[in-house]
CSV table of C-alpha atoms and ligand atoms in Angstrom, one decimal:
chain,number,residue,atom,x,y,z
J,1,MET,CA,-25.4,47.9,-20.3
J,2,THR,CA,-22.0,47.8,-18.6
J,3,GLN,CA,-20.4,44.4,-18.9
J,4,THR,CA,-18.9,43.0,-15.8
J,5,LEU,CA,-17.2,39.7,-14.9
J,6,THR,CA,-16.8,38.4,-11.3
J,7,LEU,CA,-14.1,35.9,-10.5
J,8,ARG,CA,-12.3,34.5,-7.6
J,9,ARG,CA,-9.4,36.8,-6.6
J,10,PRO,CA,-6.4,35.8,-8.9
J,11,ASP,CA,-2.9,34.6,-7.9
J,12,ASP,CA,0.4,35.1,-9.8
J,13,TRP,CA,2.4,31.9,-10.0
J,14,HIS,CA,5.6,33.6,-11.2
J,15,LEU,CA,6.6,37.0,-9.9
J,16,HIS,CA,9.8,39.0,-9.4
J,17,LEU,CA,9.5,41.5,-6.5
J,18,ARG,CA,13.2,42.2,-6.1
J,19,ASP,CA,14.3,43.8,-2.8
J,20,GLY,CA,14.9,47.1,-1.1
J,21,ALA,CA,13.5,50.3,-2.8
J,22,MET,CA,12.4,48.3,-5.9
J,23,LEU,CA,10.4,45.9,-3.7
J,24,GLU,CA,8.7,48.8,-2.0
J,25,GLY,CA,8.0,50.5,-5.3
J,26,VAL,CA,6.4,47.4,-7.0
J,27,ILE,CA,4.7,45.3,-4.4
J,28,GLY,CA,1.5,47.3,-4.2
J,29,ASP,CA,0.8,46.8,-7.9
J,30,THR,CA,0.6,43.0,-7.2
J,31,SER,CA,-1.0,43.0,-3.7
J,32,ARG,CA,-3.8,45.4,-4.8
J,33,THR,CA,-5.0,42.7,-7.2
J,34,PHE,CA,-3.5,39.3,-6.4
J,35,ALA,CA,-4.0,37.3,-3.2
J,36,ARG,CA,-0.9,35.2,-3.5
J,37,ALA,CA,2.2,35.0,-5.7
J,38,ILE,CA,5.1,32.7,-6.1
J,39,ILE,CA,8.1,34.9,-5.4
J,40,MET,CA,11.2,34.3,-7.6
J,41,PRO,CA,14.5,33.8,-5.7
J,42,ASN,CA,16.9,35.4,-8.2
J,43,LEU,CA,18.0,38.2,-5.9
J,44,VAL,CA,21.7,39.3,-5.6
J,45,PRO,CA,22.7,37.2,-3.8
J,46,PRO,CA,20.0,34.6,-4.5
J,47,VAL,CA,17.6,33.1,-2.0
J,48,VAL,CA,19.3,29.7,-1.5
J,49,THR,CA,18.5,28.5,2.0
J,50,THR,CA,15.3,28.3,4.1
J,51,ALA,CA,16.8,31.0,6.3
J,52,ASP,CA,17.3,33.3,3.3
J,53,ALA,CA,13.7,32.7,2.3
J,54,GLU,CA,12.4,33.4,5.8
J,55,ALA,CA,14.3,36.7,5.9
J,56,TYR,CA,13.1,37.7,2.4
J,57,ARG,CA,9.5,36.8,3.3
J,58,SER,CA,9.8,39.2,6.3
J,59,ARG,CA,11.1,42.0,4.1
J,60,ILE,CA,8.2,41.5,1.7
J,61,MET,CA,5.6,41.6,4.5
J,62,ALA,CA,7.2,44.7,5.9
J,63,ALA,CA,7.0,46.4,2.4
J,64,LEU,CA,3.3,45.5,2.0
J,65,PRO,CA,1.0,48.6,1.8
J,66,GLU,CA,-1.4,49.1,4.8
J,67,GLY,CA,-4.6,47.3,4.4
J,68,HIS,CA,-3.4,44.9,1.6
J,69,ARG,CA,-3.9,41.2,2.1
J,70,PHE,CA,-1.3,39.3,0.3
J,71,GLN,CA,0.6,36.0,0.8
J,72,PRO,CA,4.0,35.6,-0.7
J,73,LEU,CA,4.7,31.9,-1.6
J,74,MET,CA,8.5,31.5,-1.2
J,75,THR,CA,10.9,29.6,-3.4
J,76,LEU,CA,14.5,28.5,-3.1
J,77,TYR,CA,17.1,29.0,-5.8
J,78,LEU,CA,18.5,25.6,-6.7
J,79,THR,CA,22.3,25.3,-6.7
J,80,GLU,CA,24.6,22.4,-7.0
J,81,HIS,CA,25.2,22.6,-3.3
J,82,THR,CA,21.6,22.9,-2.1
J,83,ALA,CA,21.1,20.7,1.0
J,84,PRO,CA,18.2,18.3,0.7
J,85,ASP,CA,17.5,18.4,4.4
J,86,ASP,CA,17.1,22.2,4.4
J,87,VAL,CA,14.7,22.0,1.5
J,88,ALA,CA,12.7,19.4,3.2
J,89,ARG,CA,12.5,21.5,6.4
J,90,GLY,CA,11.4,24.5,4.4
J,91,LYS,CA,8.5,22.5,2.9
J,92,GLU,CA,7.5,21.0,6.2
J,93,SER,CA,7.4,24.3,7.9
J,94,GLY,CA,5.0,25.6,5.2
J,95,LEU,CA,7.5,28.3,4.2
J,96,ILE,CA,8.6,26.9,0.8
J,97,THR,CA,6.2,26.3,-2.1
J,98,ALA,CA,8.7,25.3,-4.8
J,99,VAL,CA,12.3,25.1,-5.7
J,100,LYS,CA,13.5,27.0,-8.8
J,101,LEU,CA,15.9,25.7,-11.4
J,102,TYR,CA,17.9,28.3,-13.4
J,103,PRO,CA,20.3,26.7,-15.8
J,104,ALA,CA,23.5,28.7,-15.0
J,105,GLY,CA,23.6,31.8,-17.3
J,106,ALA,CA,20.1,31.4,-18.8
J,107,THR,CA,18.6,34.7,-17.5
J,108,THR,CA,18.9,37.6,-15.0
J,109,ASN,CA,21.0,36.6,-11.9
J,110,SER,CA,21.3,33.0,-12.9
J,111,HIS,CA,25.1,32.6,-12.8
J,112,GLY,CA,24.8,30.7,-9.5
J,113,GLY,CA,22.4,28.2,-11.0
J,114,VAL,CA,22.9,24.6,-12.1
J,115,ARG,CA,25.5,23.6,-14.6
J,116,ASP,CA,25.4,19.9,-14.1
J,117,MET,CA,22.0,18.4,-13.4
J,118,ASN,CA,23.6,15.3,-11.9
J,119,LYS,CA,24.9,17.4,-9.0
J,120,ALA,CA,21.3,18.5,-8.3
J,121,MET,CA,19.9,14.9,-8.3
J,122,PRO,CA,20.0,14.3,-4.5
J,123,VAL,CA,17.8,17.4,-3.9
J,124,LEU,CA,15.5,16.6,-6.8
J,125,GLU,CA,15.0,13.0,-5.6
J,126,ARG,CA,14.1,14.3,-2.1
J,127,MET,CA,11.6,16.8,-3.7
J,128,ALA,CA,10.0,14.0,-5.6
J,129,GLU,CA,9.7,12.0,-2.4
J,130,ILE,CA,8.1,14.8,-0.4
J,131,GLY,CA,6.0,16.3,-3.3
J,132,LEU,CA,7.7,19.6,-3.6
J,133,PRO,CA,7.4,21.1,-7.1
J,134,LEU,CA,10.3,22.2,-9.2
J,135,CYS,CA,9.8,25.4,-11.2
J,136,VAL,CA,12.1,25.6,-14.2
J,137,HIS,CA,13.4,28.4,-16.4
J,138,GLY,CA,13.3,26.1,-19.4
J,139,GLU,CA,16.1,27.2,-21.7
J,140,VAL,CA,19.5,25.7,-22.5
J,141,THR,CA,22.5,28.0,-22.4
J,142,ASP,CA,24.7,26.3,-25.0
J,143,PRO,CA,26.0,29.3,-27.1
J,144,ALA,CA,25.7,27.1,-30.2
J,145,VAL,CA,21.9,26.9,-29.8
J,146,ASP,CA,19.9,29.7,-31.4
J,147,ILE,CA,18.1,31.8,-28.8
J,148,PHE,CA,14.8,31.1,-30.5
J,149,ASP,CA,15.3,27.4,-30.1
J,150,ARG,CA,16.5,27.3,-26.5
J,151,GLU,CA,13.2,26.2,-25.0
J,152,ALA,CA,12.6,23.4,-27.5
J,153,VAL,CA,16.1,22.1,-27.0
J,154,PHE,CA,15.7,22.3,-23.2
J,155,ILE,CA,12.6,20.1,-23.4
J,156,GLU,CA,14.4,17.5,-25.5
J,157,THR,CA,17.8,17.4,-23.7
J,158,VAL,CA,17.1,18.4,-20.1
J,159,LEU,CA,13.4,18.3,-19.1
J,160,ASP,CA,12.3,15.1,-20.8
J,161,PRO,CA,15.3,13.1,-19.6
J,162,LEU,CA,14.8,14.5,-16.0
J,163,ARG,CA,11.1,13.5,-16.0
J,164,LYS,CA,11.9,10.0,-17.3
J,165,ARG,CA,14.5,9.7,-14.5
J,166,LEU,CA,12.2,11.1,-11.8
J,167,PRO,CA,8.6,10.6,-12.9
J,168,GLU,CA,7.3,11.4,-9.5
J,169,LEU,CA,8.8,14.9,-9.5
J,170,LYS,CA,6.2,17.6,-10.1
J,171,VAL,CA,7.6,20.1,-12.6
J,172,THR,CA,6.2,23.5,-13.5
J,173,MET,CA,7.5,24.7,-16.9
J,174,GLU,CA,7.5,28.4,-16.3
J,175,HIS,CA,6.8,31.1,-18.8
J,176,VAL,CA,6.2,28.7,-21.7
J,177,THR,CA,6.8,30.6,-25.0
J,178,THR,CA,6.6,28.0,-27.7
J,179,LYS,CA,4.1,25.6,-29.3
J,180,ASP,CA,6.7,22.9,-28.6
J,181,GLY,CA,6.3,23.7,-24.8
J,182,ILE,CA,2.5,23.6,-25.0
J,183,ASP,CA,2.5,20.4,-27.0
J,184,TYR,CA,4.9,18.8,-24.5
J,185,ILE,CA,2.8,19.7,-21.5
J,186,ARG,CA,-0.3,18.5,-23.3
J,187,SER,CA,1.3,15.2,-24.1
J,188,ALA,CA,2.6,14.6,-20.6
J,189,GLY,CA,0.6,12.1,-18.5
J,190,LYS,CA,1.1,13.7,-15.1
J,191,ASN,CA,3.3,15.8,-12.9
J,192,LEU,CA,3.8,18.5,-15.5
J,193,ALA,CA,2.1,21.9,-15.8
J,194,GLY,CA,3.0,25.3,-17.3
J,195,SER,CA,2.6,28.9,-16.5
J,196,ILE,CA,2.1,31.5,-19.2
J,197,THR,CA,2.8,35.2,-19.0
J,198,THR,CA,0.5,38.1,-19.9
J,199,HIS,CA,2.9,39.5,-22.4
J,200,HIS,CA,3.6,36.3,-24.3
J,201,LEU,CA,-0.2,36.1,-25.0
J,202,ILE,CA,0.1,39.6,-26.6
J,203,ILE,CA,3.4,40.1,-28.3
J,204,ASN,CA,5.4,38.1,-30.8
J,205,ARG,CA,9.1,38.8,-31.7
J,206,ASN,CA,8.2,41.6,-34.1
J,207,ALA,CA,7.3,43.8,-31.0
J,208,ILE,CA,11.0,43.8,-30.1
J,209,LEU,CA,12.5,44.3,-33.5
J,210,VAL,CA,10.2,46.0,-36.1
J,211,GLY,CA,10.5,49.7,-36.6
J,212,GLY,CA,13.5,50.0,-34.2
J,213,ILE,CA,14.8,48.0,-31.3
J,214,LYS,CA,12.3,48.1,-28.4
J,215,PRO,CA,14.0,47.1,-25.1
J,216,HIS,CA,10.8,47.2,-23.1
J,217,TYR,CA,9.5,44.2,-25.1
J,218,TYR,CA,12.7,42.2,-24.4
J,219,CYS,CA,12.4,39.4,-21.9
J,220,LEU,CA,13.5,35.8,-21.5
J,221,PRO,CA,12.5,33.5,-22.8
J,222,VAL,CA,12.4,35.9,-25.7
J,223,ALA,CA,9.0,36.3,-27.5
J,224,LYS,CA,8.8,33.9,-30.5
J,225,ARG,CA,7.0,33.8,-33.9
J,226,GLU,CA,3.3,34.4,-34.2
J,227,HIS,CA,2.3,30.7,-34.5
J,228,HIS,CA,3.8,30.2,-31.0
J,229,ARG,CA,1.9,33.1,-29.6
J,230,LEU,CA,-1.3,31.6,-31.1
J,231,ALA,CA,-0.5,28.2,-29.4
J,232,LEU,CA,-0.1,30.0,-26.1
J,233,ARG,CA,-3.4,31.8,-26.5
J,234,ALA,CA,-5.2,28.5,-27.3
J,235,ALA,CA,-3.7,26.8,-24.3
J,236,ALA,CA,-4.4,29.6,-21.8
J,237,THR,CA,-8.0,30.1,-23.0
J,238,SER,CA,-8.8,26.4,-23.3
J,239,GLY,CA,-9.6,25.8,-19.6
J,240,ASP,CA,-7.1,22.9,-19.5
J,241,ALA,CA,-6.1,22.7,-15.8
J,242,ARG,CA,-2.4,22.3,-16.7
J,243,PHE,CA,-2.1,26.0,-17.8
J,244,PHE,CA,-2.2,29.0,-15.5
J,245,LEU,CA,-1.0,32.5,-15.1
J,246,GLY,CA,2.5,33.4,-14.1
J,247,THR,CA,3.0,37.0,-15.1
J,248,ASP,CA,6.8,36.9,-14.8
J,249,SER,CA,6.5,40.6,-14.1
J,250,ALA,CA,10.2,41.5,-13.9
J,251,PRO,CA,11.0,45.1,-13.1
J,252,HIS,CA,14.3,46.7,-14.1
J,253,VAL,CA,14.9,50.4,-13.9
J,254,ASP,CA,14.8,52.1,-17.3
J,255,PRO,CA,18.5,53.0,-17.5
J,256,LEU,CA,19.2,49.2,-17.3
J,257,LYS,CA,16.8,48.4,-20.1
J,258,GLU,CA,17.6,51.4,-22.4
J,259,CYS,CA,21.3,50.8,-23.0
J,260,ALA,CA,23.7,48.9,-25.2
J,261,CYS,CA,23.2,45.6,-23.2
J,262,GLY,CA,19.7,45.9,-21.8
J,263,CYS,CA,18.3,43.6,-19.1
J,264,ALA,CA,15.6,41.1,-19.8
J,265,GLY,CA,12.2,41.6,-18.2
J,266,ILE,CA,8.8,43.1,-18.7
J,267,TYR,CA,6.7,44.9,-16.0
J,268,THR,CA,3.1,43.8,-16.1
J,269,SER,CA,1.9,43.7,-12.5
J,270,ILE,CA,-0.1,46.9,-12.8
J,271,ASN,CA,-2.2,46.1,-15.9
J,272,THR,CA,-2.2,42.3,-16.1
J,273,MET,CA,-5.9,41.7,-15.4
J,274,SER,CA,-7.0,44.4,-17.9
J,275,CYS,CA,-4.7,42.9,-20.5
J,276,LEU,CA,-5.9,39.3,-19.8
J,277,ALA,CA,-9.6,40.2,-19.9
J,278,HIS,CA,-9.0,41.8,-23.3
J,279,VAL,CA,-7.2,38.7,-24.6
J,280,PHE,CA,-9.8,36.3,-23.3
J,281,GLU,CA,-12.6,38.4,-24.7
J,282,GLU,CA,-10.9,38.4,-28.1
J,283,GLU,CA,-10.8,34.6,-27.9
J,284,GLY,CA,-14.4,34.4,-26.9
J,285,ALA,CA,-13.3,32.8,-23.6
J,286,LEU,CA,-14.1,35.3,-20.8
J,287,ASP,CA,-15.9,32.4,-19.0
J,288,ARG,CA,-12.5,30.6,-18.8
J,289,LEU,CA,-10.5,33.6,-17.5
J,290,GLU,CA,-11.1,32.5,-13.9
J,291,ALA,CA,-9.7,29.0,-14.5
J,292,PHE,CA,-6.5,30.5,-15.9
J,293,THR,CA,-6.0,33.2,-13.2
J,294,SER,CA,-7.7,31.8,-10.1
J,295,LEU,CA,-8.4,28.0,-10.2
J,296,ASN,CA,-5.8,26.0,-12.2
J,297,GLY,CA,-2.7,27.4,-10.3
J,298,PRO,CA,-4.0,26.6,-6.8
J,299,ALA,CA,-5.1,23.2,-7.9
J,300,TRP,CA,-1.7,22.4,-9.2
J,301,TYR,CA,0.1,23.6,-6.1
J,302,GLY,CA,-2.4,21.8,-3.8
J,303,LEU,CA,-3.7,25.0,-2.3
J,304,PRO,CA,-7.3,26.1,-1.9
J,305,ALA,CA,-8.7,28.6,-4.4
J,306,ASN,CA,-9.2,32.1,-3.0
J,307,GLU,CA,-12.7,32.7,-1.5
J,308,GLU,CA,-12.6,36.5,-2.1
J,309,ARG,CA,-14.1,37.7,-5.4
J,310,MET,CA,-12.9,40.4,-7.8
J,311,THR,CA,-15.0,42.2,-10.4
J,312,LEU,CA,-13.8,43.3,-13.8
J,313,VAL,CA,-15.8,46.1,-15.5
J,314,LYS,CA,-15.7,46.9,-19.2
J,315,ARG,CA,-15.7,50.7,-19.4
J,316,ALA,CA,-17.0,52.8,-22.3
J,317,GLU,CA,-13.8,54.9,-22.1
J,318,GLN,CA,-10.3,53.6,-22.4
J,319,VAL,CA,-8.7,52.7,-19.1
J,320,SER,CA,-5.3,54.3,-18.8
J,321,PHE,CA,-2.2,53.1,-16.9
J,322,PRO,CA,0.9,55.1,-16.2
J,323,ALA,CA,3.6,54.7,-18.9
J,324,LYS,CA,6.1,54.3,-16.0
J,325,ILE,CA,5.9,53.8,-12.3
J,326,GLU,CA,8.4,55.7,-10.1
J,327,THR,CA,10.2,53.6,-7.5
J,328,GLY,CA,12.9,54.5,-5.0
J,329,ALA,CA,15.3,52.6,-7.3
J,330,GLY,CA,14.2,54.6,-10.4
J,331,PRO,CA,11.5,54.6,-13.1
J,332,VAL,CA,10.2,51.3,-14.4
J,333,THR,CA,8.4,51.3,-17.8
J,334,VAL,CA,5.0,49.6,-17.7
J,335,PHE,CA,4.1,47.0,-20.4
J,336,ASP,CA,2.2,48.7,-23.3
J,337,PRO,CA,0.0,46.1,-25.0
J,338,MET,CA,-0.2,48.4,-28.1
J,339,PHE,CA,-4.0,48.3,-28.1
J,340,PRO,CA,-6.4,50.3,-26.0
J,341,LEU,CA,-7.7,48.7,-22.8
J,342,TYR,CA,-11.3,48.9,-21.6
J,343,TRP,CA,-11.4,46.3,-18.9
J,344,ASP,CA,-10.7,47.6,-15.4
J,345,VAL,CA,-10.6,46.1,-12.0
J,346,ALA,CA,-13.6,47.5,-10.1
I,1,LIG,N1,11.9,37.0,-17.5
I,1,LIG,C1,12.8,37.9,-17.6
I,1,LIG,O1,13.1,38.4,-18.7
I,1,LIG,N2,13.6,38.3,-16.6
I,1,LIG,C2,13.6,37.7,-15.3
I,1,LIG,C3,14.2,36.4,-15.1
I,1,LIG,C4,13.4,35.2,-15.7
I,1,LIG,O2,12.3,35.0,-15.3
I,1,LIG,O3,13.9,34.5,-16.6
I,1,LIG,C5,14.2,38.7,-14.3
I,1,LIG,O4,14.5,38.4,-13.2
I,1,LIG,O5,14.5,39.9,-14.7
I,2,LIG,ZN1,12.8,32.7,-16.3
I,3,LIG,ZN1,10.9,35.2,-14.2
């Protein structure tokens, strides 16, 4: 008998759609499957003001394939000069779902991010007042801190002090990659949740480095040791409402990945649900997949869960995805989980 699983249509709480030809090339892979996604603002130049977000939202809607129903949830890129009033207007109008903190230099297009958290305090205080969540790329940028320790050090030196200073601020720790991050979220009383990517549930750092250097497994935060991956799996499949899916699908054209200084980012929009069903089945937690992809995220962001349903089917034959997608900007390699996939979106 064919195994099927029906769940509420999922959402993606951390997504890079880019702009122009890349946006046009990738958006369908998300909007085919996901009802909503939180859209990252790290364009060049970044989405800093409500007016920028409004214009970007229009470009996204214009790029949406015919017949797809999809709602982009817009974010603002926090700078040291962000105006609290503009942020408040953005939330009030319903356009802005969250503000994004990139420590300056931490990741792709983050040079305009925050260097001195004190300078961002007026905006953060206003966000705490009006209940607008802060999404964080949780890594320090101090060159003296080892890249594998940057998340843990961020929690200790930036996130925990910030949460003590502003306990009413809702913070989403995005793309959690360590057991330290999972334990910190679990230990927090309130106002803290975490998104977990598809790929961090599947790869550890060996994927990047064993048998040759594999740029298509390189992303930030970089994949960690196996015991961290196991902690992420346990959290994602636990049903704990503080953990939900944020794919962090981050397309870069192949020439920018396959070079001496390759970009960070993994493209998973096209096969995320197949990969996740595989992972949750392995963990004996298929009954908790819906919480992770479709219930916990909306509850955290104060939005209704989607009413539409999606059915996943376990095929007898392997389900195949293209090795690359072609976009007007160039080819983008698709995440290869390194095991055969059988679950398919019906
Ligand atoms: N995750 C990544 O490796 N890259 C993201 C940026 C980010 O989310 O840190 C990107 O924009 O390419
Ligand atoms: Zn990030
Ligand atoms: Zn990201």
